[in-house]
Amino acid sequence: MCNYDQIGMFNDEKKTVKRKKNKQPQKYDERNKLNDLTGAEWQFATKTVISKVYPSNMQHKLRSQHGGQKPPQLCADLIKTFTKKDQLVLDPLAGVGGTLLGAALVDRRAIGIEINPKWIEIYRKVCELEHLQQFEIMQGDANERLADIEDDSIDFVLTDVPYWVMDKLDKTRSAESARQSNLNKFNDSNLQSKGEWLQEMKSIFEKVYPKLKDKAYMAVFIGDMFRGKEYHFLSADLARTISEIHGFVLKSDIIWHDDSKMLHIYGYPFAYVPSLIHQHILIFRKEN
Ligand SMILES: C[S@@+](CC[C@H](N)C(=O)[O-])C[C@H]1O[C@@H](n2cnc3c(N)ncnc32)[C@H](O)[C@@H]1O
């Protein structure tokens, strides 16, 4: 297992902690029911912008066949904020296992669901190559497989929703990985409206809700999009949709600044088109 220093957590935090040595509680407070962090660590873990650069490691080349994979160490940082050691994390849309790999890095348990067997195979291979604890990923549609998970058993949900497949940008990597991610579910004659995509996500999160313990948190990665001539604020749309599920309360919107993103020239020299180098991480809490 990796320890605190091996996964490079809180490097900038350590520096600042040193500067403010006498002001922040350095000791773990026994009243802390959420995580294993000291007050000083908590201070940084609750920042709303993540600007740390995550290395392309842990069999990145193998995992990048997916196209939507998340850095396991970013997942580990989030898991450390919302759980204690040995607690159970669920990812109902597991992909090649960013969440599960992150859980193994910080001594948590995890379980996943993934519709595409190819991504599960890659996750297993990565665990073998990295000598990491391998958790179960159930193969199938989360809408059905969530029924196999015990109610009130999950301490934290960390997940990453599939793309909204709304256009025919056949040659772009994102459209290709979107099609792969969704197991060719959508073809050109069967594209989704934004409303249909949101309903599909809602249906999954309605089934996730009873699995979480009361007062536990859920974090959802979601990127906005610029398509056609407009910006689609998908993070806001998804936040509103999940908030409609009774008991899920939106607590934060963390911006992950992904500095590894390649910059392209969009729109030049005719119109401003944004280069999206951030994603949102929506934080919800189950509050009955
Ligand atoms: C954005 S990706 C997750 C990537 C993941 N965070 C990782 O690090 O690899 C979303 C995943 O959800 C899967 N998926 C889409 N619809 C699903 C469904 N109804 N049930 C289970 N998995 C689904 C896709 O195949 C895709 O791998």
XYZ file of C-alpha atoms and ligand atoms in Angstrom:
315
model
C 0.000 0.000 0.000
C 1.132 3.548 -0.626
C 1.505 5.867 2.283
C 0.781 9.557 2.504
C 4.100 10.645 1.011
C 4.192 8.060 -1.792
C 0.996 9.314 -3.322
C 2.239 12.890 -3.116
C -0.794 14.157 -1.235
C -0.996 17.638 0.090
C 2.496 18.755 -0.986
C 1.516 22.397 -1.184
C -0.519 21.905 1.932
C 2.526 20.819 3.890
C 4.369 24.032 3.018
C 1.520 26.222 4.138
C 0.953 24.158 7.230
C 4.544 24.893 8.151
C 4.021 28.632 7.716
C 0.942 28.664 9.907
C 2.250 26.087 12.320
C 0.719 27.436 15.468
C -2.673 28.314 14.072
C -4.036 25.020 12.721
C -4.901 21.986 14.835
C -2.231 19.416 13.924
C -3.775 16.621 15.912
C -6.621 14.407 14.872
C -9.845 15.364 16.650
C -11.650 12.324 18.042
C -14.994 13.985 17.216
C -14.176 13.707 13.490
C -16.745 11.258 12.113
C -16.035 11.994 8.450
C -12.377 11.223 7.769
C -8.956 10.683 9.319
C -7.670 14.198 8.668
C -6.278 16.652 11.173
C -7.619 20.188 11.170
C -4.646 21.386 9.114
C -5.237 18.694 6.487
C -8.985 19.365 6.543
C -8.336 23.029 5.789
C -6.777 22.091 2.433
C -9.013 19.156 1.629
C -12.039 21.484 1.592
C -10.621 23.869 -1.028
C -12.979 24.347 -3.990
C -10.239 24.342 -6.627
C -7.896 21.405 -7.207
C -4.900 22.614 -9.154
C -2.412 19.882 -8.283
C -0.825 18.173 -11.304
C -1.402 14.422 -11.215
C 1.225 12.189 -12.812
C 0.422 9.965 -15.810
C 1.291 6.837 -13.885
C -0.331 3.559 -12.821
C -0.393 2.056 -16.339
C -1.713 5.293 -17.787
C -1.206 4.106 -21.369
C -3.282 1.010 -20.774
C -6.006 2.934 -18.939
C -6.095 5.688 -21.563
C -7.659 3.251 -24.044
C -10.801 4.309 -22.223
C -10.464 8.043 -22.915
C -12.463 9.170 -19.874
C -10.250 7.682 -17.140
C -9.515 9.720 -14.020
C -6.179 9.912 -12.185
C -6.274 7.349 -9.359
C -4.381 9.745 -7.097
C -6.997 12.465 -7.561
C -9.610 9.850 -6.629
C -7.483 8.886 -3.611
C -7.384 12.519 -2.450
C -11.187 12.761 -2.670
C -11.658 9.413 -0.946
C -9.405 10.544 1.924
C -11.578 13.628 2.368
C -14.875 11.746 2.541
C -14.013 8.461 4.283
C -12.056 6.831 7.041
C -9.637 3.935 6.629
C -11.312 0.625 5.649
C -14.621 2.258 4.708
C -16.473 1.222 1.548
C -16.575 3.298 -1.668
C -18.930 2.658 -4.603
C -18.465 3.633 -8.255
C -21.542 2.593 -10.276
C -19.916 3.775 -13.563
C -16.453 2.414 -12.907
C -14.721 2.527 -16.316
C -11.118 1.332 -15.983
C -11.324 1.857 -12.248
C -9.906 5.269 -11.270
C -12.042 5.203 -8.109
C -11.183 1.622 -7.187
C -7.461 2.129 -7.763
C -7.631 5.314 -5.670
C -9.359 3.412 -2.857
C -6.611 0.791 -2.836
C -3.964 3.515 -2.582
C -5.430 4.826 0.666
C -6.532 1.579 2.338
C -10.241 1.849 1.685
C -12.468 -0.881 0.239
C -14.366 -0.384 -2.997
C -16.914 -1.929 -5.312
C -17.773 -0.984 -8.886
C -20.283 -1.555 -11.676
C -19.345 -1.241 -15.350
C -21.352 -2.100 -18.431
C -18.395 -2.721 -20.755
C -16.361 -5.873 -19.963
C -13.349 -4.470 -21.824
C -12.857 -1.773 -19.161
C -13.153 -4.301 -16.343
C -10.428 -6.421 -17.956
C -8.129 -3.395 -18.144
C -8.800 -2.555 -14.494
C -7.849 -6.103 -13.481
C -4.665 -5.991 -15.545
C -3.661 -2.656 -13.966
C -4.124 -4.113 -10.472
C -1.914 -7.073 -11.369
C 0.808 -4.941 -12.905
C 0.756 -2.445 -10.026
C 0.440 -5.134 -7.311
C -2.583 -3.342 -5.966
C -5.549 -4.820 -4.148
C -8.194 -5.764 -6.712
C -11.834 -5.039 -5.888
C -14.952 -6.454 -7.478
C -16.412 -4.687 -10.506
C -19.820 -6.167 -11.348
C -20.440 -6.298 -15.073
C -23.773 -4.942 -16.270
C -26.115 -1.984 -16.326
C -26.001 0.024 -13.097
C -29.782 0.355 -13.309
C -30.004 -3.371 -12.653
C -26.812 -4.255 -10.806
C -27.286 -1.654 -8.041
C -30.035 -3.949 -6.721
C -27.258 -6.430 -5.797
C -25.694 -3.966 -3.349
C -27.003 -3.833 0.205
C -28.938 -0.720 1.215
C -27.218 1.678 3.671
C -23.865 -0.082 3.149
C -21.841 2.529 1.251
C -19.715 5.183 2.983
C -18.940 7.256 -0.121
C -19.873 7.257 -3.805
C -17.264 8.560 -6.232
C -18.253 8.408 -9.867
C -17.889 9.931 -13.276
C -20.834 10.103 -15.648
C -20.725 8.962 -19.303
C -20.701 11.638 -21.981
C -23.825 13.132 -23.382
C -23.692 11.755 -26.960
C -25.306 14.616 -28.797
C -23.434 15.191 -32.000
C -21.700 13.533 -34.905
C -18.113 14.606 -34.336
C -16.994 11.208 -35.583
C -13.349 12.024 -35.862
C -12.903 13.519 -32.414
C -11.479 11.458 -29.643
C -14.225 12.465 -27.265
C -17.007 11.346 -29.562
C -15.189 8.067 -30.198
C -14.586 7.370 -26.540
C -18.156 8.405 -25.807
C -19.396 5.801 -28.226
C -17.051 3.190 -26.772
C -17.919 4.139 -23.213
C -21.550 3.686 -23.930
C -20.942 0.333 -25.627
C -22.212 1.531 -28.985
C -25.527 2.118 -27.337
C -25.972 5.301 -29.313
C -25.422 5.393 -33.032
C -25.786 8.344 -35.363
C -29.480 7.764 -35.803
C -30.005 7.395 -32.067
C -28.398 10.470 -30.525
C -29.668 11.710 -27.203
C -31.275 14.982 -26.317
C -29.823 16.641 -23.234
C -33.092 15.867 -21.438
C -32.807 12.157 -22.253
C -29.218 12.061 -21.029
C -30.182 13.796 -17.782
C -33.084 11.387 -17.244
C -30.746 8.444 -17.769
C -28.351 9.838 -15.159
C -31.222 10.556 -12.767
C -32.467 7.004 -13.049
C -29.041 5.688 -11.976
C -28.607 8.163 -9.092
C -32.099 7.370 -7.776
C -30.907 3.785 -7.411
C -27.586 4.850 -5.863
C -29.333 6.870 -3.129
C -30.581 3.999 -0.915
C -27.162 2.328 -1.025
C -25.498 5.255 0.784
C -25.471 5.460 4.551
C -27.345 8.421 6.005
C -25.225 11.615 6.023
C -22.692 10.040 3.632
C -21.388 11.955 0.619
C -21.342 11.435 -3.129
C -18.895 13.090 -5.563
C -19.675 13.207 -9.294
C -17.202 14.217 -12.013
C -18.777 16.108 -14.913
C -17.274 18.228 -17.685
C -19.090 21.056 -19.449
C -19.139 21.148 -23.276
C -18.918 23.649 -26.095
C -20.763 22.279 -29.113
C -22.227 23.927 -32.175
C -22.255 27.562 -31.185
C -22.939 27.360 -27.509
C -21.649 26.439 -24.104
C -23.523 23.606 -22.415
C -23.374 24.016 -18.671
C -23.759 20.286 -18.100
C -22.438 20.492 -14.554
C -25.229 22.902 -13.596
C -27.825 20.791 -15.421
C -26.660 17.615 -13.696
C -26.450 19.313 -10.278
C -30.064 20.437 -10.650
C -31.209 17.003 -11.841
C -29.554 15.095 -8.990
C -30.858 17.656 -6.474
C -34.378 16.759 -7.616
C -33.882 13.326 -6.044
C -35.349 13.718 -2.595
C -32.622 13.631 0.051
C -29.615 14.472 -2.123
C -28.418 17.924 -1.073
C -25.805 19.754 -3.151
C -22.919 20.819 -0.923
C -20.194 21.997 -3.255
C -18.869 22.330 -6.774
C -15.143 21.625 -6.838
C -13.243 22.718 -9.922
C -10.500 20.338 -11.012
C -7.987 22.255 -13.113
C -6.598 19.546 -15.391
C -3.229 20.963 -16.367
C -2.351 17.881 -18.413
C -4.943 18.811 -21.081
C -3.457 19.492 -24.509
C -4.308 22.952 -25.785
C -5.781 23.296 -29.266
C -6.622 26.457 -31.211
C -10.392 26.604 -31.313
C -12.258 29.276 -33.259
C -9.214 31.256 -34.441
C -9.388 33.756 -36.118
C -13.155 34.084 -36.235
C -14.739 33.677 -32.829
C -14.004 32.985 -29.229
C -14.300 29.300 -28.405
C -13.199 28.158 -24.921
C -10.447 25.622 -24.342
C -11.908 23.593 -21.515
C -9.177 22.611 -19.085
C -11.378 22.103 -16.067
C -13.951 19.652 -14.849
C -16.475 19.908 -12.068
C -16.751 17.596 -9.096
C -20.252 17.949 -7.646
C -20.540 17.076 -3.974
C -23.859 15.842 -2.582
C -24.843 14.577 0.846
C -27.573 12.140 1.720
C -29.789 13.960 4.167
C -33.142 12.322 4.789
C -16.711 8.529 -17.696
S -16.582 6.824 -17.667
C -15.851 6.461 -16.081
C -14.349 6.496 -16.110
C -13.750 6.123 -14.762
N -13.881 7.193 -13.809
C -12.287 5.727 -14.895
O -11.435 6.309 -14.197
O -12.011 4.875 -15.707
C -18.228 6.267 -17.476
C -18.368 4.764 -17.578
O -19.732 4.415 -17.373
C -20.001 3.246 -18.126
N -21.464 3.161 -18.256
C -22.281 3.909 -19.052
N -23.571 3.590 -18.829
C -23.563 2.626 -17.857
C -24.592 1.908 -17.190
N -25.884 2.129 -17.445
N -24.227 1.001 -16.250
C -22.920 0.782 -15.953
N -21.904 1.421 -16.568
C -22.216 2.343 -17.494
C -19.262 3.482 -19.422
O -19.012 2.271 -20.116
C -18.001 4.207 -18.943
O -16.916 3.323 -18.821
